[in-house]
PDB file of C-alpha atoms in Angstrom:
ATOM      1  CA  MET T1211     -53.471 -46.628  25.830  1.00 94.00           C
ATOM      2  CA  LYS T1212     -55.047 -48.093  29.043  1.00 96.00           C
ATOM      3  CA  VAL T1213     -55.113 -45.796  32.729  1.00 94.00           C
ATOM      4  CA  GLU T1214     -52.880 -48.170  33.819  1.00 92.00           C
ATOM      5  CA  ASN T1215     -49.692 -46.829  31.845  1.00 92.00           C
ATOM      6  CA  LEU T1216     -50.512 -43.269  33.485  1.00 90.00           C
ATOM      7  CA  MET T1217     -51.709 -43.956  36.861  1.00 88.00           C
ATOM      8  CA  ASN T1218     -49.399 -42.878  40.123  1.00 83.00           C
ATOM      9  CA  ARG T1219     -48.152 -45.591  42.365  1.00 86.00           C
ATOM     10  CA  PRO T1220     -48.081 -45.761  45.120  1.00 87.00           C
ATOM     11  CA  VAL T1221     -51.550 -44.290  46.197  1.00 87.00           C
ATOM     12  CA  ARG T1222     -51.873 -41.819  48.814  1.00 91.00           C
ATOM     13  CA  THR T1223     -54.969 -42.002  50.607  1.00 96.00           C
ATOM     14  CA  CYS T1224     -56.864 -40.773  54.109  1.00 97.00           C
ATOM     15  CA  LYS T1225     -59.885 -41.606  56.148  1.00 98.00           C
ATOM     16  CA  ALA T1226     -62.798 -39.328  56.411  1.00 98.00           C
ATOM     17  CA  ASP T1227     -62.069 -39.175  59.936  1.00 98.00           C
ATOM     18  CA  ASP T1228     -58.631 -37.923  59.947  1.00 98.00           C
ATOM     19  CA  SER T1229     -57.723 -34.014  60.418  1.00 98.00           C
ATOM     20  CA  LEU T1230     -57.405 -31.946  57.635  1.00 98.00           C
ATOM     21  CA  ARG T1231     -53.820 -31.260  58.585  1.00 98.00           C
ATOM     22  CA  VAL T1232     -53.020 -35.019  57.885  1.00 98.00           C
ATOM     23  CA  ALA T1233     -54.289 -34.658  54.274  1.00 98.00           C
ATOM     24  CA  ALA T1234     -52.700 -31.527  54.191  1.00 98.00           C
ATOM     25  CA  GLN T1235     -49.744 -33.180  55.154  1.00 97.00           C
ATOM     26  CA  LEU T1236     -49.992 -36.170  52.536  1.00 97.00           C
ATOM     27  CA  MET T1237     -50.324 -33.374  49.866  1.00 96.00           C
ATOM     28  CA  TRP T1238     -47.062 -31.503  50.964  1.00 97.00           C
ATOM     29  CA  ASP T1239     -44.820 -34.448  51.407  1.00 96.00           C
ATOM     30  CA  PHE T1240     -45.796 -36.313  48.008  1.00 95.00           C
ATOM     31  CA  ASP T1241     -46.364 -32.988  46.201  1.00 94.00           C
ATOM     32  CA  CYS T1242     -49.745 -33.629  45.218  1.00 92.00           C
ATOM     33  CA  GLY T1243     -52.770 -31.878  45.116  1.00 91.00           C
ATOM     34  CA  CYS T1244     -55.574 -34.410  45.707  1.00 93.00           C
ATOM     35  CA  VAL T1245     -56.033 -37.338  48.213  1.00 95.00           C
ATOM     36  CA  ALA T1246     -58.809 -40.166  47.555  1.00 96.00           C
ATOM     37  CA  VAL T1247     -60.475 -40.560  50.832  1.00 97.00           C
ATOM     38  CA  VAL T1248     -60.875 -44.324  51.757  1.00 97.00           C
ATOM     39  CA  ASP T1249     -63.087 -46.518  54.090  1.00 97.00           C
ATOM     40  CA  ASP T1250     -61.381 -49.372  56.170  1.00 96.00           C
ATOM     41  CA  GLU T1251     -61.368 -51.727  53.411  1.00 96.00           C
ATOM     42  CA  GLN T1252     -59.836 -49.147  50.704  1.00 95.00           C
ATOM     43  CA  ARG T1253     -62.739 -48.321  48.825  1.00 96.00           C
ATOM     44  CA  ALA T1254     -62.626 -44.869  47.288  1.00 96.00           C
ATOM     45  CA  VAL T1255     -65.392 -43.117  49.241  1.00 97.00           C
ATOM     46  CA  GLY T1256     -64.461 -39.557  48.507  1.00 96.00           C
ATOM     47  CA  MET T1257     -61.698 -36.901  47.050  1.00 96.00           C
ATOM     48  CA  ILE T1258     -60.015 -34.154  48.774  1.00 97.00           C
ATOM     49  CA  THR T1259     -57.973 -31.500  47.285  1.00 96.00           C
ATOM     50  CA  ASP T1260     -55.971 -28.899  48.297  1.00 96.00           C
ATOM     51  CA  ARG T1261     -58.483 -26.254  47.538  1.00 96.00           C
ATOM     52  CA  ASP T1262     -61.168 -28.233  49.537  1.00 97.00           C
ATOM     53  CA  ILE T1263     -58.811 -27.815  52.802  1.00 97.00           C
ATOM     54  CA  CYS T1264     -58.228 -23.868  52.095  1.00 96.00           C
ATOM     55  CA  MET T1265     -61.581 -23.184  51.554  1.00 96.00           C
ATOM     56  CA  ALA T1266     -62.643 -25.056  54.616  1.00 96.00           C
ATOM     57  CA  ALA T1267     -59.791 -23.349  56.717  1.00 94.00           C
ATOM     58  CA  LEU T1268     -61.573 -19.770  55.726  1.00 94.00           C
ATOM     59  CA  THR T1269     -64.882 -20.582  55.986  1.00 94.00           C
ATOM     60  CA  GLN T1270     -64.742 -22.655  59.172  1.00 91.00           C
ATOM     61  CA  GLY T1271     -62.198 -20.256  60.862  1.00 90.00           C
ATOM     62  CA  ARG T1272     -60.864 -23.091  62.543  1.00 94.00           C
ATOM     63  CA  ARG T1273     -57.182 -25.186  63.070  1.00 95.00           C
ATOM     64  CA  LEU T1274     -56.598 -27.962  60.690  1.00 96.00           C
ATOM     65  CA  ASP T1275     -56.170 -30.401  63.563  1.00 96.00           C
ATOM     66  CA  ASP T1276     -59.695 -29.196  64.758  1.00 97.00           C
ATOM     67  CA  MET T1277     -61.508 -30.478  61.178  1.00 97.00           C
ATOM     68  CA  LEU T1278     -62.280 -33.494  59.827  1.00 97.00           C
ATOM     69  CA  VAL T1279     -61.697 -34.772  56.495  1.00 98.00           C
ATOM     70  CA  SER T1280     -65.608 -35.307  55.965  1.00 97.00           C
ATOM     71  CA  SER T1281     -65.727 -31.924  56.603  1.00 96.00           C
ATOM     72  CA  ALA T1282     -64.474 -30.560  53.735  1.00 96.00           C
ATOM     73  CA  MET T1283     -64.365 -33.892  51.105  1.00 97.00           C
ATOM     74  CA  SER T1284     -66.324 -34.673  47.989  1.00 94.00           C
ATOM     75  CA  TRP T1285     -68.365 -37.489  48.667  1.00 94.00           C
ATOM     76  CA  ARG T1286     -69.122 -38.054  44.756  1.00 92.00           C
ATOM     77  CA  VAL T1287     -66.723 -40.468  43.560  1.00 92.00           C
ATOM     78  CA  ILE T1288     -66.115 -40.530  39.758  1.00 95.00           C
ATOM     79  CA  SER T1289     -63.857 -43.183  38.885  1.00 95.00           C
ATOM     80  CA  VAL T1290     -61.919 -45.358  36.308  1.00 97.00           C
ATOM     81  CA  HIS T1291     -60.584 -48.860  35.975  1.00 96.00           C
ATOM     82  CA  PRO T1292     -56.793 -49.661  35.335  1.00 96.00           C
ATOM     83  CA  GLU T1293     -57.729 -51.658  32.313  1.00 96.00           C
ATOM     84  CA  ASP T1294     -60.130 -48.631  30.769  1.00 96.00           C
ATOM     85  CA  SER T1295     -58.802 -46.411  28.157  1.00 96.00           C
ATOM     86  CA  VAL T1296     -57.584 -42.869  28.312  1.00 96.00           C
ATOM     87  CA  ASP T1297     -60.193 -41.624  26.132  1.00 96.00           C
ATOM     88  CA  THR T1298     -62.811 -43.324  28.803  1.00 96.00           C
ATOM     89  CA  ALA T1299     -61.034 -41.330  31.714  1.00 95.00           C
ATOM     90  CA  ALA T1300     -60.793 -38.367  29.503  1.00 95.00           C
ATOM     91  CA  ASP T1301     -64.859 -38.846  28.797  1.00 95.00           C
ATOM     92  CA  ARG T1302     -65.615 -39.330  32.543  1.00 96.00           C
ATOM     93  CA  LEU T1303     -63.026 -35.935  33.470  1.00 94.00           C
ATOM     94  CA  ARG T1304     -64.742 -33.904  30.803  1.00 96.00           C
ATOM     95  CA  ALA T1305     -68.699 -35.464  31.484  1.00 96.00           C
ATOM     96  CA  ASN T1306     -68.530 -34.936  35.364  1.00 95.00           C
ATOM     97  CA  GLN T1307     -66.256 -31.533  35.373  1.00 93.00           C
ATOM     98  CA  VAL T1308     -63.583 -33.008  37.582  1.00 91.00           C
ATOM     99  CA  ARG T1309     -59.729 -32.779  37.235  1.00 88.00           C
ATOM    100  CA  ARG T1310     -58.650 -36.159  38.748  1.00 88.00           C
ATOM    101  CA  LEU T1311     -60.480 -39.403  39.000  1.00 92.00           C
ATOM    102  CA  PRO T1312     -59.284 -42.137  41.505  1.00 94.00           C
ATOM    103  CA  VAL T1313     -58.344 -45.762  39.980  1.00 95.00           C
ATOM    104  CA  VAL T1314     -60.212 -48.593  41.673  1.00 95.00           C
ATOM    105  CA  ASP T1315     -60.339 -52.529  41.116  1.00 93.00           C
ATOM    106  CA  ASP T1316     -63.790 -53.917  40.825  1.00 93.00           C
ATOM    107  CA  ALA T1317     -64.470 -54.026  44.498  1.00 93.00           C
ATOM    108  CA  GLY T1318     -64.072 -50.205  44.356  1.00 93.00           C
ATOM    109  CA  ARG T1319     -60.515 -50.273  46.275  1.00 94.00           C
ATOM    110  CA  VAL T1320     -58.245 -47.505  45.313  1.00 95.00           C
ATOM    111  CA  VAL T1321     -55.225 -49.076  43.053  1.00 93.00           C
TER     112      VAL T1321
END
């Protein structure tokens, strides 16, 4: 089985210069715990989770509107392609100790 058979669409993304409130609202509205962070060309530059947002709020003691996604996101992107096998995705999850993988095209754009 290929990743394209399991990936979620449409993709919900945010930008590094969005507020944490924007990312949290996306997660609330679309019932997800993670959002890919993209640049202006929709290339994955990081990931942000609901836990990242909660920990930033706790440690920085500021309103979500006053903090940027870039202050809490993971800048390390481990990804897969739609045509990769599910076994490849599982191997990447395990090897990198992550729970979510953005699916990207050959240019690194989130699909």
